């Protein structure tokens, strides 16, 4: 399945002039490992939040695939909420963080679990946690699929993570480069063409 998908992507790249500078992503974390780890996280969260009402707060758009799998691995009644931040645009450098979509009426006195795709410099989460705390939730915790600790510029408390990864630009399983590759079922690394 993975091999077939990669071949398909490679074929599309060959047909697409804009993509000629980038090789197809090589597999960093295979689909089966992601699915296994997501089940473990779901089981852990089900224990840690037993008896509590939990709000799963997804950060659009990168966390959507992880969110959908994680939510189904948690054996508790959940409230679904999403918000959107602008921090990266169509390049590989971080930009200023801004809230561009998402309400706040559900926050007060609730347990909030932020679901993120990746923590890189930490600026996005730092901004988001400070913003959420203004509305007096019971607790705010963080669950990220990927963590790149070597890139951290501000300290953030990551309560749950799927995988620690080295300093590489990754795509797939929700993560994009220039809005592409989000639907890859694995985490891949983008490398410049030879
Ligand atoms: P931070 O504010 O630097 O921690 O960046 C967080 C956001 O940057 C993530 O939610 C992603 O949207 C994006 N990002 C950081 N690293 C990567 C990457 O390797 N691939 C794709 N997006 C990334």
PDB file of C-alpha atoms and ligand atoms in Angstrom:
ATOM      1  CA  UNK A   1       0.000   0.000   0.000  1.00  0.00           C
ATOM      2  CA  UNK A   2       2.737   2.443   1.002  1.00  0.00           C
ATOM      3  CA  UNK A   3       4.911   1.450  -1.921  1.00  0.00           C
ATOM      4  CA  UNK A   4       2.013   1.823  -4.339  1.00  0.00           C
ATOM      5  CA  UNK A   5       1.158   5.230  -2.911  1.00  0.00           C
ATOM      6  CA  UNK A   6       4.745   6.437  -3.177  1.00  0.00           C
ATOM      7  CA  UNK A   7       4.926   5.290  -6.768  1.00  0.00           C
ATOM      8  CA  UNK A   8       1.726   7.169  -7.503  1.00  0.00           C
ATOM      9  CA  UNK A   9       3.032  10.359  -5.930  1.00  0.00           C
ATOM     10  CA  UNK A  10       6.274  10.029  -7.866  1.00  0.00           C
ATOM     11  CA  UNK A  11       4.305   9.682 -11.082  1.00  0.00           C
ATOM     12  CA  UNK A  12       2.303  12.809 -10.328  1.00  0.00           C
ATOM     13  CA  UNK A  13       5.503  14.704  -9.544  1.00  0.00           C
ATOM     14  CA  UNK A  14       6.946  13.720 -12.871  1.00  0.00           C
ATOM     15  CA  UNK A  15       3.843  15.132 -14.563  1.00  0.00           C
ATOM     16  CA  UNK A  16       3.810  18.333 -12.574  1.00  0.00           C
ATOM     17  CA  UNK A  17       6.379  20.995 -13.431  1.00  0.00           C
ATOM     18  CA  UNK A  18       5.950  22.846 -10.119  1.00  0.00           C
ATOM     19  CA  UNK A  19       6.892  19.736  -8.141  1.00  0.00           C
ATOM     20  CA  UNK A  20      10.027  18.856 -10.098  1.00  0.00           C
ATOM     21  CA  UNK A  21      12.327  20.340  -7.466  1.00  0.00           C
ATOM     22  CA  UNK A  22      11.147  17.936  -4.758  1.00  0.00           C
ATOM     23  CA  UNK A  23      11.552  14.165  -4.528  1.00  0.00           C
ATOM     24  CA  UNK A  24       8.643  12.071  -3.209  1.00  0.00           C
ATOM     25  CA  UNK A  25       8.703  11.862   0.579  1.00  0.00           C
ATOM     26  CA  UNK A  26      10.697   8.969   1.993  1.00  0.00           C
ATOM     27  CA  UNK A  27       9.103   7.055   4.874  1.00  0.00           C
ATOM     28  CA  UNK A  28      10.155   8.192   8.341  1.00  0.00           C
ATOM     29  CA  UNK A  29       7.299   6.625  10.340  1.00  0.00           C
ATOM     30  CA  UNK A  30       5.253   3.915   8.626  1.00  0.00           C
ATOM     31  CA  UNK A  31       1.469   3.815   8.795  1.00  0.00           C
ATOM     32  CA  UNK A  32       1.395   0.706  11.013  1.00  0.00           C
ATOM     33  CA  UNK A  33       3.606   2.352  13.664  1.00  0.00           C
ATOM     34  CA  UNK A  34       1.451   5.466  13.696  1.00  0.00           C
ATOM     35  CA  UNK A  35      -1.735   3.426  14.119  1.00  0.00           C
ATOM     36  CA  UNK A  36      -0.195   1.408  16.957  1.00  0.00           C
ATOM     37  CA  UNK A  37       1.020   4.527  18.777  1.00  0.00           C
ATOM     38  CA  UNK A  38      -2.325   6.304  18.358  1.00  0.00           C
ATOM     39  CA  UNK A  39      -4.086   3.305  19.957  1.00  0.00           C
ATOM     40  CA  UNK A  40      -1.631   3.487  22.896  1.00  0.00           C
ATOM     41  CA  UNK A  41      -2.223   7.222  23.334  1.00  0.00           C
ATOM     42  CA  UNK A  42      -5.992   6.702  23.205  1.00  0.00           C
ATOM     43  CA  UNK A  43      -5.793   3.999  25.881  1.00  0.00           C
ATOM     44  CA  UNK A  44      -3.626   6.219  28.096  1.00  0.00           C
ATOM     45  CA  UNK A  45      -5.970   9.203  27.715  1.00  0.00           C
ATOM     46  CA  UNK A  46      -8.990   7.014  28.462  1.00  0.00           C
ATOM     47  CA  UNK A  47      -7.406   6.138  31.807  1.00  0.00           C
ATOM     48  CA  UNK A  48      -6.113   9.618  32.630  1.00  0.00           C
ATOM     49  CA  UNK A  49      -9.460  11.336  31.985  1.00  0.00           C
ATOM     50  CA  UNK A  50     -11.768   8.636  33.385  1.00  0.00           C
ATOM     51  CA  UNK A  51     -14.905  10.191  34.859  1.00  0.00           C
ATOM     52  CA  UNK A  52     -14.136  13.614  33.351  1.00  0.00           C
ATOM     53  CA  UNK A  53     -15.748  15.524  30.519  1.00  0.00           C
ATOM     54  CA  UNK A  54     -13.023  16.067  27.974  1.00  0.00           C
ATOM     55  CA  UNK A  55     -12.932  18.630  25.173  1.00  0.00           C
ATOM     56  CA  UNK A  56     -10.695  17.538  22.313  1.00  0.00           C
ATOM     57  CA  UNK A  57      -9.472  20.751  20.723  1.00  0.00           C
ATOM     58  CA  UNK A  58      -7.993  20.174  17.278  1.00  0.00           C
ATOM     59  CA  UNK A  59      -5.686  22.657  15.613  1.00  0.00           C
ATOM     60  CA  UNK A  60      -6.632  22.991  11.949  1.00  0.00           C
ATOM     61  CA  UNK A  61      -5.554  21.897   9.522  1.00  0.00           C
ATOM     62  CA  UNK A  62      -2.520  19.738  10.246  1.00  0.00           C
ATOM     63  CA  UNK A  63      -3.973  17.853  13.233  1.00  0.00           C
ATOM     64  CA  UNK A  64      -7.146  16.668  11.485  1.00  0.00           C
ATOM     65  CA  UNK A  65      -6.006  13.163  10.507  1.00  0.00           C
ATOM     66  CA  UNK A  66      -4.405  12.485  13.893  1.00  0.00           C
ATOM     67  CA  UNK A  67      -7.467  13.949  15.629  1.00  0.00           C
ATOM     68  CA  UNK A  68      -9.884  11.648  13.808  1.00  0.00           C
ATOM     69  CA  UNK A  69      -7.909   8.516  14.679  1.00  0.00           C
ATOM     70  CA  UNK A  70      -7.139   9.599  18.250  1.00  0.00           C
ATOM     71  CA  UNK A  71     -10.761  10.498  19.049  1.00  0.00           C
ATOM     72  CA  UNK A  72     -11.876   7.014  18.015  1.00  0.00           C
ATOM     73  CA  UNK A  73      -9.180   5.455  20.226  1.00  0.00           C
ATOM     74  CA  UNK A  74     -10.445   7.258  23.349  1.00  0.00           C
ATOM     75  CA  UNK A  75     -13.174   5.337  25.173  1.00  0.00           C
ATOM     76  CA  UNK A  76     -14.821   8.368  26.776  1.00  0.00           C
ATOM     77  CA  UNK A  77     -17.590  10.807  25.810  1.00  0.00           C
ATOM     78  CA  UNK A  78     -15.804  13.675  24.044  1.00  0.00           C
ATOM     79  CA  UNK A  79     -16.723  17.120  22.889  1.00  0.00           C
ATOM     80  CA  UNK A  80     -15.223  18.035  19.505  1.00  0.00           C
ATOM     81  CA  UNK A  81     -13.871  21.573  19.015  1.00  0.00           C
ATOM     82  CA  UNK A  82     -11.471  23.057  16.474  1.00  0.00           C
ATOM     83  CA  UNK A  83      -9.620  26.262  15.940  1.00  0.00           C
ATOM     84  CA  UNK A  84      -7.309  27.554  13.283  1.00  0.00           C
ATOM     85  CA  UNK A  85      -4.065  29.406  13.745  1.00  0.00           C
ATOM     86  CA  UNK A  86      -1.840  30.970  11.165  1.00  0.00           C
ATOM     87  CA  UNK A  87       1.801  30.282  11.877  1.00  0.00           C
ATOM     88  CA  UNK A  88       3.300  28.788   8.706  1.00  0.00           C
ATOM     89  CA  UNK A  89       2.520  29.841   5.181  1.00  0.00           C
ATOM     90  CA  UNK A  90       3.813  28.283   1.967  1.00  0.00           C
ATOM     91  CA  UNK A  91       7.420  27.995   2.997  1.00  0.00           C
ATOM     92  CA  UNK A  92       9.476  26.294   5.670  1.00  0.00           C
ATOM     93  CA  UNK A  93       9.984  29.279   7.989  1.00  0.00           C
ATOM     94  CA  UNK A  94       7.782  30.093  11.009  1.00  0.00           C
ATOM     95  CA  UNK A  95       5.710  33.277  10.895  1.00  0.00           C
ATOM     96  CA  UNK A  96       3.865  35.186  13.608  1.00  0.00           C
ATOM     97  CA  UNK A  97       1.077  33.215  15.324  1.00  0.00           C
ATOM     98  CA  UNK A  98      -2.501  34.440  15.034  1.00  0.00           C
ATOM     99  CA  UNK A  99      -5.910  32.949  15.865  1.00  0.00           C
ATOM    100  CA  UNK A 100      -7.936  33.076  12.681  1.00  0.00           C
ATOM    101  CA  UNK A 101     -10.944  30.873  13.521  1.00  0.00           C
ATOM    102  CA  UNK A 102     -12.448  29.288  16.654  1.00  0.00           C
ATOM    103  CA  UNK A 103     -14.856  30.145  19.469  1.00  0.00           C
ATOM    104  CA  UNK A 104     -14.280  30.211  23.229  1.00  0.00           C
ATOM    105  CA  UNK A 105     -17.706  29.588  24.844  1.00  0.00           C
ATOM    106  CA  UNK A 106     -16.892  25.922  25.618  1.00  0.00           C
ATOM    107  CA  UNK A 107     -13.662  26.630  27.542  1.00  0.00           C
ATOM    108  CA  UNK A 108     -14.728  27.722  31.001  1.00  0.00           C
ATOM    109  CA  UNK A 109     -14.478  24.988  33.656  1.00  0.00           C
ATOM    110  CA  UNK A 110     -13.682  22.263  31.133  1.00  0.00           C
ATOM    111  CA  UNK A 111     -10.749  19.906  30.662  1.00  0.00           C
ATOM    112  CA  UNK A 112      -9.168  20.869  27.359  1.00  0.00           C
ATOM    113  CA  UNK A 113      -6.808  18.613  25.443  1.00  0.00           C
ATOM    114  CA  UNK A 114      -5.101  20.409  22.562  1.00  0.00           C
ATOM    115  CA  UNK A 115      -4.484  18.011  19.681  1.00  0.00           C
ATOM    116  CA  UNK A 116      -1.569  19.134  17.499  1.00  0.00           C
ATOM    117  CA  UNK A 117       0.243  17.619  14.547  1.00  0.00           C
ATOM    118  CA  UNK A 118       3.754  18.730  15.527  1.00  0.00           C
ATOM    119  CA  UNK A 119       5.561  20.908  18.057  1.00  0.00           C
ATOM    120  CA  UNK A 120       8.522  22.577  16.440  1.00  0.00           C
ATOM    121  CA  UNK A 121       9.765  25.930  17.831  1.00  0.00           C
ATOM    122  CA  UNK A 122       6.907  25.914  20.368  1.00  0.00           C
ATOM    123  CA  UNK A 123       5.626  29.393  19.433  1.00  0.00           C
ATOM    124  CA  UNK A 124       2.244  28.145  18.207  1.00  0.00           C
ATOM    125  CA  UNK A 125       1.445  26.186  21.362  1.00  0.00           C
ATOM    126  CA  UNK A 126       2.807  28.876  23.606  1.00  0.00           C
ATOM    127  CA  UNK A 127       0.463  31.390  22.012  1.00  0.00           C
ATOM    128  CA  UNK A 128      -2.484  28.988  22.084  1.00  0.00           C
ATOM    129  CA  UNK A 129      -2.115  27.935  25.726  1.00  0.00           C
ATOM    130  CA  UNK A 130      -1.863  31.561  26.890  1.00  0.00           C
ATOM    131  CA  UNK A 131      -4.943  32.404  24.858  1.00  0.00           C
ATOM    132  CA  UNK A 132      -6.986  29.482  26.255  1.00  0.00           C
ATOM    133  CA  UNK A 133      -6.034  30.203  29.875  1.00  0.00           C
ATOM    134  CA  UNK A 134      -7.762  33.604  29.608  1.00  0.00           C
ATOM    135  CA  UNK A 135     -11.108  31.722  29.570  1.00  0.00           C
ATOM    136  CA  UNK A 136     -10.549  29.797  32.840  1.00  0.00           C
ATOM    137  CA  UNK A 137     -10.641  26.166  31.732  1.00  0.00           C
ATOM    138  CA  UNK A 138     -10.211  23.467  34.426  1.00  0.00           C
ATOM    139  CA  UNK A 139      -7.055  22.160  32.762  1.00  0.00           C
ATOM    140  CA  UNK A 140      -5.232  22.637  29.463  1.00  0.00           C
ATOM    141  CA  UNK A 141      -2.989  19.808  28.267  1.00  0.00           C
ATOM    142  CA  UNK A 142      -1.244  19.039  25.010  1.00  0.00           C
ATOM    143  CA  UNK A 143      -1.215  15.897  22.875  1.00  0.00           C
ATOM    144  CA  UNK A 144       0.933  16.109  19.764  1.00  0.00           C
ATOM    145  CA  UNK A 145       1.666  13.388  17.241  1.00  0.00           C
ATOM    146  CA  UNK A 146       5.216  14.612  16.621  1.00  0.00           C
ATOM    147  CA  UNK A 147       7.726  16.527  18.682  1.00  0.00           C
ATOM    148  CA  UNK A 148      10.927  18.111  17.375  1.00  0.00           C
ATOM    149  CA  UNK A 149      12.596  19.067  20.684  1.00  0.00           C
ATOM    150  CA  UNK A 150      15.880  20.086  19.034  1.00  0.00           C
ATOM    151  CA  UNK A 151      14.075  23.017  17.331  1.00  0.00           C
ATOM    152  CA  UNK A 152      12.489  24.472  20.476  1.00  0.00           C
ATOM    153  CA  UNK A 153      12.769  28.256  20.923  1.00  0.00           C
ATOM    154  CA  UNK A 154      10.236  28.655  23.731  1.00  0.00           C
ATOM    155  CA  UNK A 155       9.497  26.141  26.445  1.00  0.00           C
ATOM    156  CA  UNK A 156       6.150  24.313  26.253  1.00  0.00           C
ATOM    157  CA  UNK A 157       4.831  21.493  28.339  1.00  0.00           C
ATOM    158  CA  UNK A 158       4.031  18.567  26.034  1.00  0.00           C
ATOM    159  CA  UNK A 159       1.888  16.185  28.094  1.00  0.00           C
ATOM    160  CA  UNK A 160       1.458  13.439  25.463  1.00  0.00           C
ATOM    161  CA  UNK A 161       3.384  12.817  22.253  1.00  0.00           C
ATOM    162  CA  UNK A 162       3.439  10.122  19.629  1.00  0.00           C
ATOM    163  CA  UNK A 163       7.010  10.300  18.372  1.00  0.00           C
ATOM    164  CA  UNK A 164      10.074  12.455  18.885  1.00  0.00           C
ATOM    165  CA  UNK A 165      11.670  13.168  15.526  1.00  0.00           C
ATOM    166  CA  UNK A 166      14.963  14.753  14.404  1.00  0.00           C
ATOM    167  CA  UNK A 167      15.232  18.153  12.757  1.00  0.00           C
ATOM    168  CA  UNK A 168      13.728  17.402   9.342  1.00  0.00           C
ATOM    169  CA  UNK A 169      10.759  18.851   7.475  1.00  0.00           C
ATOM    170  CA  UNK A 170       8.085  16.150   7.522  1.00  0.00           C
ATOM    171  CA  UNK A 171       4.817  15.679   5.659  1.00  0.00           C
ATOM    172  CA  UNK A 172       1.908  13.253   5.605  1.00  0.00           C
ATOM    173  CA  UNK A 173      -0.775  12.090   8.057  1.00  0.00           C
ATOM    174  CA  UNK A 174      -2.154  15.652   8.050  1.00  0.00           C
ATOM    175  CA  UNK A 175       1.101  17.590   7.709  1.00  0.00           C
ATOM    176  CA  UNK A 176       1.706  19.535   4.541  1.00  0.00           C
ATOM    177  CA  UNK A 177       4.261  21.273   2.437  1.00  0.00           C
ATOM    178  CA  UNK A 178       2.558  24.069   0.447  1.00  0.00           C
ATOM    179  CA  UNK A 179      -0.828  22.383   1.185  1.00  0.00           C
ATOM    180  CA  UNK A 180       0.268  19.087  -0.372  1.00  0.00           C
ATOM    181  CA  UNK A 181       0.919  15.587   1.031  1.00  0.00           C
ATOM    182  CA  UNK A 182      -1.631  15.809   3.891  1.00  0.00           C
ATOM    183  CA  UNK A 183      -3.320  12.592   2.738  1.00  0.00           C
ATOM    184  CA  UNK A 184      -0.221  10.389   2.848  1.00  0.00           C
ATOM    185  CA  UNK A 185      -0.949   7.639   5.399  1.00  0.00           C
ATOM    186  CA  UNK A 186       2.642   7.756   6.728  1.00  0.00           C
ATOM    187  CA  UNK A 187       5.058  10.442   7.948  1.00  0.00           C
ATOM    188  CA  UNK A 188       7.597  11.188   5.263  1.00  0.00           C
ATOM    189  CA  UNK A 189      10.626  13.408   4.867  1.00  0.00           C
ATOM    190  CA  UNK A 190      10.911  15.841   1.990  1.00  0.00           C
ATOM    191  CA  UNK A 191      14.288  16.052   0.367  1.00  0.00           C
ATOM    192  CA  UNK A 192      15.365  18.372  -2.450  1.00  0.00           C
ATOM    193  CA  UNK A 193      15.696  16.731  -5.865  1.00  0.00           C
ATOM    194  CA  UNK A 194      19.217  15.534  -6.762  1.00  0.00           C
TER     195      UNK A 194
HETATM  196  P1  LIG B   1       5.900  25.847  15.948  1.00  0.00           P
HETATM  197  O1  LIG B   1       5.114  27.067  16.300  1.00  0.00           O
HETATM  198  O2  LIG B   1       7.250  26.195  15.378  1.00  0.00           O
HETATM  199  O3  LIG B   1       6.002  24.851  17.078  1.00  0.00           O
HETATM  200  O4  LIG B   1       5.192  25.175  14.711  1.00  0.00           O
HETATM  201  C1  LIG B   1       4.020  24.497  14.792  1.00  0.00           C
HETATM  202  C2  LIG B   1       3.370  24.385  13.427  1.00  0.00           C
HETATM  203  O5  LIG B   1       4.304  24.516  12.344  1.00  0.00           O
HETATM  204  C3  LIG B   1       2.770  23.021  13.280  1.00  0.00           C
HETATM  205  O6  LIG B   1       1.471  22.978  13.795  1.00  0.00           O
HETATM  206  C4  LIG B   1       2.842  22.798  11.790  1.00  0.00           C
HETATM  207  O7  LIG B   1       1.702  23.321  11.171  1.00  0.00           O
HETATM  208  C5  LIG B   1       4.064  23.582  11.341  1.00  0.00           C
HETATM  209  N1  LIG B   1       5.257  22.719  11.179  1.00  0.00           N
HETATM  210  C6  LIG B   1       6.359  22.679  11.969  1.00  0.00           C
HETATM  211  N2  LIG B   1       7.236  21.767  11.528  1.00  0.00           N
HETATM  212  C7  LIG B   1       6.681  21.200  10.449  1.00  0.00           C
HETATM  213  C8  LIG B   1       7.094  20.146   9.556  1.00  0.00           C
HETATM  214  O8  LIG B   1       8.180  19.523   9.677  1.00  0.00           O
HETATM  215  N3  LIG B   1       6.227  19.838   8.564  1.00  0.00           N
HETATM  216  C9  LIG B   1       5.028  20.453   8.379  1.00  0.00           C
HETATM  217  N4  LIG B   1       4.605  21.434   9.196  1.00  0.00           N
HETATM  218  C10 LIG B   1       5.408  21.803  10.226  1.00  0.00           C
END
